[in-house]
Coordinates of C-alpha atoms in Angstrom, one line a residue:
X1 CA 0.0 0.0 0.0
X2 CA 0.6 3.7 -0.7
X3 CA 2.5 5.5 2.4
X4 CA 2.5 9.0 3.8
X5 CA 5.9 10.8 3.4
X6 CA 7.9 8.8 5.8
X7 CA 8.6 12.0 8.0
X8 CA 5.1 11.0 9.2
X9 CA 5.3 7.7 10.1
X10 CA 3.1 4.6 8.9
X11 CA -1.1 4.6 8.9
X12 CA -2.5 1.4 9.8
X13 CA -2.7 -1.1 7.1
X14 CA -6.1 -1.6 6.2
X15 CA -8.6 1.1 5.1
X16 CA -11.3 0.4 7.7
X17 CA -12.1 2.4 10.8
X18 CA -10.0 1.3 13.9
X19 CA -11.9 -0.8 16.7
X20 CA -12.8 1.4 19.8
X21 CA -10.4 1.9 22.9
X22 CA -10.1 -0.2 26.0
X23 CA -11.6 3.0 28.0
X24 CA -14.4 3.5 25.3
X25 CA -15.4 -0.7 26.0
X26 CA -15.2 -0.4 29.6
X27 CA -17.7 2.2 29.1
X28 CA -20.1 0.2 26.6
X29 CA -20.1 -2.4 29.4
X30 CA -21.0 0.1 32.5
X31 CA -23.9 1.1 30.0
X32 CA -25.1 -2.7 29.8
X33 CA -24.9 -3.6 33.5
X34 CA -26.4 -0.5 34.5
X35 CA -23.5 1.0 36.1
X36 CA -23.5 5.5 36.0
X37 CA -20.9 6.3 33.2
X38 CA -19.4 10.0 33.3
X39 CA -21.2 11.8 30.6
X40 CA -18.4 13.3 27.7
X41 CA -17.2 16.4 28.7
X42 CA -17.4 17.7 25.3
X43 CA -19.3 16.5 22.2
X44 CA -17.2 15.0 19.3
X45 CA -17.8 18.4 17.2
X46 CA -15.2 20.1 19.3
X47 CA -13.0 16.9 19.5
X48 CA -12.6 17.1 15.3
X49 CA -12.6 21.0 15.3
X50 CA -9.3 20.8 17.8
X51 CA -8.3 17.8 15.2
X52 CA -8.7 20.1 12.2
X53 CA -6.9 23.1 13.9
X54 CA -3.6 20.7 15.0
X55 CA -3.5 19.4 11.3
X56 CA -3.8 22.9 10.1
X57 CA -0.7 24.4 12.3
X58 CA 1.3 21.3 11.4
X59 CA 0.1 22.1 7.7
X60 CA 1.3 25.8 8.8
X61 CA 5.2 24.7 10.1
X62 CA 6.4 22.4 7.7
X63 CA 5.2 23.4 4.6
X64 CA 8.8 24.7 3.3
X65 CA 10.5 21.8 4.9
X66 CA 11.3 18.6 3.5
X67 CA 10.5 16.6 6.4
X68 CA 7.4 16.9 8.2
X69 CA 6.5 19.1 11.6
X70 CA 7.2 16.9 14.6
X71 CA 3.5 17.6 15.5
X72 CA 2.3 15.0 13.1
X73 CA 3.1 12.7 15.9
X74 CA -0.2 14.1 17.9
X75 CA -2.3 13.3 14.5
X76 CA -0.6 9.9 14.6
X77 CA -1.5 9.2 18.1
X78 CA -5.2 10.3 17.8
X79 CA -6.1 7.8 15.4
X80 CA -5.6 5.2 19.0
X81 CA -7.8 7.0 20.6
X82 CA -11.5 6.2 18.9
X83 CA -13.4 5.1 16.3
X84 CA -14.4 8.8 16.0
X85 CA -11.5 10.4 16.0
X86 CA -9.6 8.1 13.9
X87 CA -11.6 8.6 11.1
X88 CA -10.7 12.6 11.7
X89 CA -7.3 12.3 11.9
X90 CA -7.0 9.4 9.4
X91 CA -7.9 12.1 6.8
X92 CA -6.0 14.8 8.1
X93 CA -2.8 12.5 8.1
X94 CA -2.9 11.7 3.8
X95 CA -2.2 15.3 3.7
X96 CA 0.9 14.4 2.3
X97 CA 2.0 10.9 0.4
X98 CA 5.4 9.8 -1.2
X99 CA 4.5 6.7 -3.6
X100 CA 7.8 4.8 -4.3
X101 CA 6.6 2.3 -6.1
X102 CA 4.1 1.3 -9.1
X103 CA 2.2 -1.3 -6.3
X104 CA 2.3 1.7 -4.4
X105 CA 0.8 4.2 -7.0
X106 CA -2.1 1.4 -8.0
X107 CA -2.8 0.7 -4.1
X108 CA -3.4 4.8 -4.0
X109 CA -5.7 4.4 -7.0
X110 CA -8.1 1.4 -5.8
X111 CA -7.9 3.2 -1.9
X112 CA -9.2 6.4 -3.3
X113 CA -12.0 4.8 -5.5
X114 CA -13.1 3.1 -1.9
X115 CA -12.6 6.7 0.1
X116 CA -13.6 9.4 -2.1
X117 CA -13.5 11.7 0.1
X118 CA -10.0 11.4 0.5
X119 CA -9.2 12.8 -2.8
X120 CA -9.8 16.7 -1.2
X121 CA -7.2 15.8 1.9
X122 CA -3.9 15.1 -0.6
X123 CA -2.2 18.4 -1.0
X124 CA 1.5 17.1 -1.2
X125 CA 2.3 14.3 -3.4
X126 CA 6.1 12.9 -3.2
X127 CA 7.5 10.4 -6.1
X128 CA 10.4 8.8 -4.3
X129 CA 13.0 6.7 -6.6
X130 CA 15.3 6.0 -3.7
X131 CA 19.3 5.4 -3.2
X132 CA 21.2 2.1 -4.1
X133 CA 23.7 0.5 -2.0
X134 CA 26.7 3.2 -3.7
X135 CA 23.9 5.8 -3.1
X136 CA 22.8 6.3 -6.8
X137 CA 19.7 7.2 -7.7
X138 CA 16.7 4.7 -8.6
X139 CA 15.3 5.6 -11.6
X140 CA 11.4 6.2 -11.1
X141 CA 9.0 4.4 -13.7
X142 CA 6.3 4.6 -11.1
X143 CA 5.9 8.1 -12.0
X144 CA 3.8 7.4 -15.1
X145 CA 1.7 4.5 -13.3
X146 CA 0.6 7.8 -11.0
X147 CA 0.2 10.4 -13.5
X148 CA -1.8 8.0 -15.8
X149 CA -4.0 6.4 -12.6
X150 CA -4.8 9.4 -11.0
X151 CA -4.8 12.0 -13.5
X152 CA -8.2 14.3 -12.3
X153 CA -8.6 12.2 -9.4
X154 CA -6.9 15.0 -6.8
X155 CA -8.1 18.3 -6.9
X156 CA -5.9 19.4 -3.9
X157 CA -2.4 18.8 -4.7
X158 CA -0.8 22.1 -4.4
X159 CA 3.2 20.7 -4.5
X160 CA 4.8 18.1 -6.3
X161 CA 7.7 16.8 -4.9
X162 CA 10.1 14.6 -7.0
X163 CA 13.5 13.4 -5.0
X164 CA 16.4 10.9 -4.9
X165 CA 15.8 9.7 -8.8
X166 CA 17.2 9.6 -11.8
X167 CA 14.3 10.8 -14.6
X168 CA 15.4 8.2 -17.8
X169 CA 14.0 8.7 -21.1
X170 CA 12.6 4.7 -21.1
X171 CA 10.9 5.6 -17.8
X172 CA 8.4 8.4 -18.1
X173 CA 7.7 9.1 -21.5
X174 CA 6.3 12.6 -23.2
X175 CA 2.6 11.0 -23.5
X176 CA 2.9 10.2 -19.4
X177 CA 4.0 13.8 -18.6
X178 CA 1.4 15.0 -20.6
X179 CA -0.7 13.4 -18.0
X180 CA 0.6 15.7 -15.5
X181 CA -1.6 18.4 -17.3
X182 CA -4.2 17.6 -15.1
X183 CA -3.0 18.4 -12.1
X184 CA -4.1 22.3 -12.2
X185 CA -4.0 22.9 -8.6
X186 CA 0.1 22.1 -8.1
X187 CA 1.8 25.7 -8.1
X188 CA 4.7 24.4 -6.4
X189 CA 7.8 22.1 -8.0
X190 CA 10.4 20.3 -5.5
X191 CA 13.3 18.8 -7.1
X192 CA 15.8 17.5 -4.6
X193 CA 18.6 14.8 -5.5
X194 CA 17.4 14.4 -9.0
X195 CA 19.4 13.5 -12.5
X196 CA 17.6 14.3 -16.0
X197 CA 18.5 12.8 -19.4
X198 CA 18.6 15.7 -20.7
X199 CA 17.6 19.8 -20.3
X200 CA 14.3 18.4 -22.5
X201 CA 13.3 16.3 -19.8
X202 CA 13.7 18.9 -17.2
X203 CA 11.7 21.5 -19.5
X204 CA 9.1 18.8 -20.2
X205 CA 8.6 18.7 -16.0
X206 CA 7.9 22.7 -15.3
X207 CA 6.0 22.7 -18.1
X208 CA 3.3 20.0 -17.2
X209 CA 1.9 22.2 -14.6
X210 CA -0.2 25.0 -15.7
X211 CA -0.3 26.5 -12.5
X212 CA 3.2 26.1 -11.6
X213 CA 4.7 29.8 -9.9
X214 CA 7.1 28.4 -7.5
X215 CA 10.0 25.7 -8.0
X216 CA 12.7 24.6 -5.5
X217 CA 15.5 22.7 -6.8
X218 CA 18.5 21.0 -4.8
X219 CA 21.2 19.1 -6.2
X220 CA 20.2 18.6 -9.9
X221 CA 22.2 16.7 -12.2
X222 CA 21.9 16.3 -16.1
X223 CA 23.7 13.7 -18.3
X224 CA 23.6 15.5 -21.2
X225 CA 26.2 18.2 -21.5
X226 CA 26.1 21.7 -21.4
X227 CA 26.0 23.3 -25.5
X228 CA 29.5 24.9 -26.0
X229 CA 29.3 28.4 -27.6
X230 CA 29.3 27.4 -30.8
X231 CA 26.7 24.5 -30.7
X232 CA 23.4 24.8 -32.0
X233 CA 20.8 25.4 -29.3
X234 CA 17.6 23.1 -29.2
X235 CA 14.0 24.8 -29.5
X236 CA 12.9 25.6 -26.0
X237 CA 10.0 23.0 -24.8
X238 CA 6.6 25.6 -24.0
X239 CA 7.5 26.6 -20.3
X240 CA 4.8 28.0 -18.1
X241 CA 4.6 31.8 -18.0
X242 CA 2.9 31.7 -14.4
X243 CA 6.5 30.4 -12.6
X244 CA 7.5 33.6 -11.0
X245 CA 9.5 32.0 -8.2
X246 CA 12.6 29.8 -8.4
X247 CA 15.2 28.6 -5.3
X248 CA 18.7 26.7 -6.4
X249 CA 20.5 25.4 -4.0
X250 CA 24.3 23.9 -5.2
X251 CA 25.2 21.8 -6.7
X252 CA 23.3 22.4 -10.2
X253 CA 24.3 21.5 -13.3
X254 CA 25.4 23.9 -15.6
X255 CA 23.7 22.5 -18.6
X256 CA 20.1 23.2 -16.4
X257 CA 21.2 26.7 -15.4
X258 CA 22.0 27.3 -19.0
X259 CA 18.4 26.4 -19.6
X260 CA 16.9 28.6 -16.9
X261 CA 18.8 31.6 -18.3
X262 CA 17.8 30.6 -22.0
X263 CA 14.0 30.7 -20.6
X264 CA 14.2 34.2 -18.3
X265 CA 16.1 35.7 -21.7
X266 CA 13.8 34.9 -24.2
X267 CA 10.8 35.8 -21.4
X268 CA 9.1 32.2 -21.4
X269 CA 9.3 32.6 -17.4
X270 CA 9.3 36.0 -15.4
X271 CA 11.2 35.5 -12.6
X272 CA 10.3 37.7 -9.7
X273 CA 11.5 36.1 -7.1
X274 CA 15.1 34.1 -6.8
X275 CA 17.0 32.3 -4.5
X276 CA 20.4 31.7 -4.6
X277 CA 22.1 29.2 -2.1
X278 CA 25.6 27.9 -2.4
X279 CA 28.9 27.1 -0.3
X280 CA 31.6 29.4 -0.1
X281 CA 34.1 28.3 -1.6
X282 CA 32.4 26.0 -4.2
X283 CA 33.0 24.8 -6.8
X284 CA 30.1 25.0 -8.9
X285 CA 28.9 28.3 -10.4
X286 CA 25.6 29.3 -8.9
X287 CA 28.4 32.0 -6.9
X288 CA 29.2 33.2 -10.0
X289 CA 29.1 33.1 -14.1
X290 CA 25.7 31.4 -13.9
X291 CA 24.5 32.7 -11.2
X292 CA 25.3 36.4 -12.2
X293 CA 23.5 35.6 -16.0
X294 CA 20.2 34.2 -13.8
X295 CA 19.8 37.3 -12.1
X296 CA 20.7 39.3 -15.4
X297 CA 18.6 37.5 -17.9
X298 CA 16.2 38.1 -14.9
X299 CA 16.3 42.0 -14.2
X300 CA 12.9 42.8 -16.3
X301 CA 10.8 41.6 -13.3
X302 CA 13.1 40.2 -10.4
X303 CA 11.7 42.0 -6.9
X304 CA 12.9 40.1 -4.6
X305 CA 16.8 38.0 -4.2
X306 CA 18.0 36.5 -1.8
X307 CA 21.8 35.1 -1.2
X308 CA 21.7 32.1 1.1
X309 CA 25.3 30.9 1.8
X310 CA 27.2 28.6 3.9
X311 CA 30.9 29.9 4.5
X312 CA 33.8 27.6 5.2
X313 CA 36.8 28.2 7.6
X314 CA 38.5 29.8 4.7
X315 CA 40.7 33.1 5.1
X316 CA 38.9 36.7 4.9
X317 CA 40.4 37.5 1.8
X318 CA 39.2 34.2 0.5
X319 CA 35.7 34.9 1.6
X320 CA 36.2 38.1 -0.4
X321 CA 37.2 37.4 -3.6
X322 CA 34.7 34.1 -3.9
X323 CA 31.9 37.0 -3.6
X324 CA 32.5 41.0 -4.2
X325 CA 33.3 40.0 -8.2
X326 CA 30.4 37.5 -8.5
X327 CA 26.9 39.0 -7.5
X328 CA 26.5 42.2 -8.9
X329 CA 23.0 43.9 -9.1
X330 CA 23.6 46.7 -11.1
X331 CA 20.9 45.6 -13.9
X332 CA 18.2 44.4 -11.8
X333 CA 16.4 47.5 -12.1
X334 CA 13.4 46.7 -10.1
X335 CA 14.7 45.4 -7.0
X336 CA 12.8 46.2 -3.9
X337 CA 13.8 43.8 -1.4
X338 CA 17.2 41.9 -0.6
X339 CA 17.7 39.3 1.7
X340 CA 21.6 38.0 2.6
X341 CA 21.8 35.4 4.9
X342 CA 25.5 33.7 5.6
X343 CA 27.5 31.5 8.5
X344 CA 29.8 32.5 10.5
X345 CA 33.3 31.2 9.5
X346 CA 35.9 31.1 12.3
X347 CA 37.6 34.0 11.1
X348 CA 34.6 36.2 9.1
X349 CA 35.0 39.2 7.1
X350 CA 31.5 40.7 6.0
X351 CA 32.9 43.7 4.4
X352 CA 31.9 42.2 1.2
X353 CA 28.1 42.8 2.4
X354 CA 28.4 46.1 1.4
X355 CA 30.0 45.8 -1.3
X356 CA 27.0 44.2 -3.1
X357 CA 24.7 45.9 -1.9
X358 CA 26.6 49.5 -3.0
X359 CA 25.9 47.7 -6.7
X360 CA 22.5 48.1 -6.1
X361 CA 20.7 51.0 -8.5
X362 CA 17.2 50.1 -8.3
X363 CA 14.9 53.3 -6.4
X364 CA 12.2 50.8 -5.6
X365 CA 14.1 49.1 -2.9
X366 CA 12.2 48.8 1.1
X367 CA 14.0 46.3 2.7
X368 CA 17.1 44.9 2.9
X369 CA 17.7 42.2 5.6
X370 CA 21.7 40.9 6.8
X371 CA 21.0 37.1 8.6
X372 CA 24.1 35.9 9.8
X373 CA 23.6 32.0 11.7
X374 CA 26.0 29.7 13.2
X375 CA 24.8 26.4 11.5
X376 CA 28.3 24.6 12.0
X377 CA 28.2 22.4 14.9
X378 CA 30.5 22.6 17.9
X379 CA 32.3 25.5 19.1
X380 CA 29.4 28.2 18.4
X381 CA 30.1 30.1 21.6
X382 CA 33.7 31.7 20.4
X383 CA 32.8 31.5 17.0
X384 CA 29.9 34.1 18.7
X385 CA 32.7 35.8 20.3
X386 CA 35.3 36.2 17.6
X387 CA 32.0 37.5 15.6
X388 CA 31.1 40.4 17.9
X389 CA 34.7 41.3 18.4
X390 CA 35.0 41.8 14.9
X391 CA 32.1 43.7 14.1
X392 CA 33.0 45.9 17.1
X393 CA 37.0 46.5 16.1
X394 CA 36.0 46.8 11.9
X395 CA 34.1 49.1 9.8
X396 CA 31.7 46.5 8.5
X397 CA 28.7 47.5 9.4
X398 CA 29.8 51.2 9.2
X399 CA 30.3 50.1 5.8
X400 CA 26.7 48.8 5.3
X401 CA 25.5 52.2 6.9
X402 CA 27.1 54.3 4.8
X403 CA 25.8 52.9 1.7
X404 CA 22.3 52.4 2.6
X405 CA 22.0 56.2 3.3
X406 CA 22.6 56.9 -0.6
X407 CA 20.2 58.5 -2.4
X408 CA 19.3 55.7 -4.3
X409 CA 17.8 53.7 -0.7
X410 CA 16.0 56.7 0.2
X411 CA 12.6 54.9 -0.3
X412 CA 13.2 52.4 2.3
X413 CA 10.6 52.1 4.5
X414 CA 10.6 52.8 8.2
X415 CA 12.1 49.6 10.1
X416 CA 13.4 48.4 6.4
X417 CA 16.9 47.4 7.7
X418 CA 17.2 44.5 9.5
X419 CA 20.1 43.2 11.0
X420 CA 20.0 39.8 12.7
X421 CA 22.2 37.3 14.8
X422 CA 20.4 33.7 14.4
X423 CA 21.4 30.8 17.0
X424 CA 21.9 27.5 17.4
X425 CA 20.7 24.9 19.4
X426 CA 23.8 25.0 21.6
X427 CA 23.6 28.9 21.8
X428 CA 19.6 29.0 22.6
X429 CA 20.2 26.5 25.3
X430 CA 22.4 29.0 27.6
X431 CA 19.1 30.1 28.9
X432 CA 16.7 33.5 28.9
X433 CA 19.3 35.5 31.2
X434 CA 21.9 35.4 29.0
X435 CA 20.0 35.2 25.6
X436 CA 18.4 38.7 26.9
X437 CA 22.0 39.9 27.7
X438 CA 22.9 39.3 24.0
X439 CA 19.6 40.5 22.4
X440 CA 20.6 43.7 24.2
X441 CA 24.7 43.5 23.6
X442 CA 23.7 42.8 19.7
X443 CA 21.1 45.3 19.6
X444 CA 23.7 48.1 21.6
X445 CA 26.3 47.3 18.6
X446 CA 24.2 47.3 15.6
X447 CA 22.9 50.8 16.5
X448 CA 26.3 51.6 17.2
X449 CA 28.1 51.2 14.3
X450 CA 25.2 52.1 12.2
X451 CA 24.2 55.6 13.5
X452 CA 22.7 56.8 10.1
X453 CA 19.8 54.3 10.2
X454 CA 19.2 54.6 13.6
X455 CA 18.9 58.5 13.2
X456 CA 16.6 57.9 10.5
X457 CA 14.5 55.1 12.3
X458 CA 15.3 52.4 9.7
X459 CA 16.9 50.2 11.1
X460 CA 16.0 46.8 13.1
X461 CA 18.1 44.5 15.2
X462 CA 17.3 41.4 16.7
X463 CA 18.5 38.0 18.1
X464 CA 17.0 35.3 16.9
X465 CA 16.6 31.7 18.7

């Protein structure tokens, strides 16, 4: 049978509704001997509206995640509780599915024509090829046992997820995408740990969903190689015009990044939102050629861009030259909000924040927002310490102040600088007294070193845990 995304945990195996509990019995019996019962405190209404609302806040935290909200643990344990409230949280729980096989896809098909009603609860759909024992990727021809089988058959499914497979020609042909057509309601595309057959392939994917406005791609892989300069480009498959959102996270292949620039130049997609997230060093090209070409071929609608990195131990001039020469936003005209969010390295420089954002000429920008987290494990307390001594001994975020009070940020609104410390586990768990006596050290600095913005009431600093 068909599972829930394994973040979830496994539904009972058959279909029907579970017996009642032990304490529901015991209560059927006091009934039948004549024994007082205590009447239910609260009628089973209110039991499945407080269902519906824990369903909904789990639907709420782990939408952008890959992995599921630890509260789908509470939905998990309801379904022990009754006959009612099984049924409830039964339906709540196929929120989300991953289907990793073709018995999988056909056990879907035959449960849904017995529990029709459970075509409106699938909003996520997952197509799972898996990892061999060298960790390669499983090709998935279960895809086009799903597309064909339940084609029109979910009306809900807002994301697609496709992850850990490798998309072959022989697997899923064009006639089975085509099937994905008629999914309307997806307008959100994950591709995590996949490889293509070719930039086709990939093309034919976006393209299947009409809807589609917002695609998140992690470690994409192409056999086919990228065209050299004087190679004869292919016609570009019809892309959908409605995907205004995109999110690449390293490593992706060139030959794909090639295609997402050919589709933003010749306006089959109008990006207005892009993410950018790479390590620093790397040794792939999202930091740079590529990367700078997606944001130009971009700069007729982008709005919004945001820099997600993860920096390495590497010397401050290193740090510096991976990233002053590479993201440059000089032609993204219409920029109105920036986001940067980095690591802290042992030894960090973040000079180089101002230095991109000084490239900046858009007049429509209102927010700009510096994150800088402590994701590497171990050691966070002096890598804390060596931060703040550096900020407090450097110009860096004089740096920063100095070029957002240009003329050309003079539209940013009230509170539209944001400068933020995020922590990590180990750092939250020193307790409230001292994370309130670095909320207020971090919030003493930043004002500090940035007096332009804080004359002006523009700026924001915060710790967050």
């Amino acid at each position: 049978m068909f599972q829930p995304d394994e973040s979830v945990g496994s539904l009972p195996g058959d279909c029907e509704a579970r017996p009642t509990s032990a304490a529901q019995d015991q209560c059927k019996a006091g009934q039948k001997a004549g024994v007082a019962t205590r009447p239910r405190e609260l009628p089973i209404e209110v039991w499945e509206r407080i269902i519906d609302m824990v369903a909904a806040e789990n639907k709420h935290h782990d939408y952008n995640n890959w992995d599921s909200h630890p509260g789908w643990a509470t939905l998990i344990s309801c379904t022990l509780v009754c006959r009612a409230w099984y049924r409830r949280s039964w339906f709540h729980l196929h929120w989300q599915i991953s289907v990793r096989s073709r018995e999988q896809a056909v056990a879907l098909s035959r449960l849904l024509r017995a529990e029709p009603r459970l075509r409106e609860a699938v909003q996520r759909v997952s197509i799972a090829g898996g990892l061999d024992r060298n960790q390669e990727r499983l090709p998935i021809p279960h895809l086009a046992t799903f597309a064909a089988m339940l084609a029109r058959k979910l009306p809900n499914v807002k994301e697609f997820v496709v992850r850990h497979a490798e998309w072959r020609l022989t697997d899923v042909r064009p006639r089975s995408v085509a099937y994905l057509n008629d999914f309307s309601s997806v307008y959100s595309l994950k591709l995590v740990n996949v490889t293509f057959a070719s930039t086709m392939l990939f093309g034919r994917l976006i393209s299947a969903f009409p809807a589609l406005t917002w695609m998140h791609c992690v470690v994409i892989r192409c056999m086919q190689e990228e065209p050299g300069p004087t190679d004869p480009l292919p016609p570009l498959p019809r892309t959908t015009r409605e995907l205004a959102a995109l999110s690449l996270c390293e490593p992706i292949d060139p030959a794909i990044q090639s295609f997402l620039v050919r589709c933003a130049e010749e306006d089959e997609i109008k990006l207005q939102f892009l993410c950018l997230e790479m390590d620093v060093p790397s040794q792939f090209t999202l930091a740079s050629k590529k990367g700078q070409q997606l944001l130009d071929s971009s700069r007729a609608h982008l709005r919004s861009f945001v820099l997600r990195m993860y920096m390495e131990d590497i010397p401050p001039e290193a740090q510096k030259t991976a990233l002053e020469p590479n993201i440059i936003l000089a032609r993204v005209v219409k920029l109105e909000r920036l986001t940067i969010e980095c690591s802290c390295p042992i030894n960090p420089d973040f000079s180089w924040i101002s230095t991109i954002v000084s490239t900046i000429v858009s007049k429509a920008m209102h927010e700009v927002d510096i994150v800088i987290n402590f994701r590497k494990k171990g050691d966070t307390s002096r890598r804390l310490e060596i931060l703040l001594a550096r900020l407090e001994q450097h110009a860096d975020l004089t740096l920063l102040d100095e070029v957002l009070a240009r003329e050309q940020f003079a539209n940013i609104r009230q509170k539209g600088v944001g400068v933020f410390l995020e922590l990590s586990p180990e750092l939250c768990a020193l307790g409230s007294t001292a994370a309130d006596h670095l909320e207020g050290r971090w919030q003493e600095l930043v004002k500090r070193k940035m007096p332009r913005l804080t004359e002006q009431e523009m700026l924001r600093a915060f710790v967050w845990s």
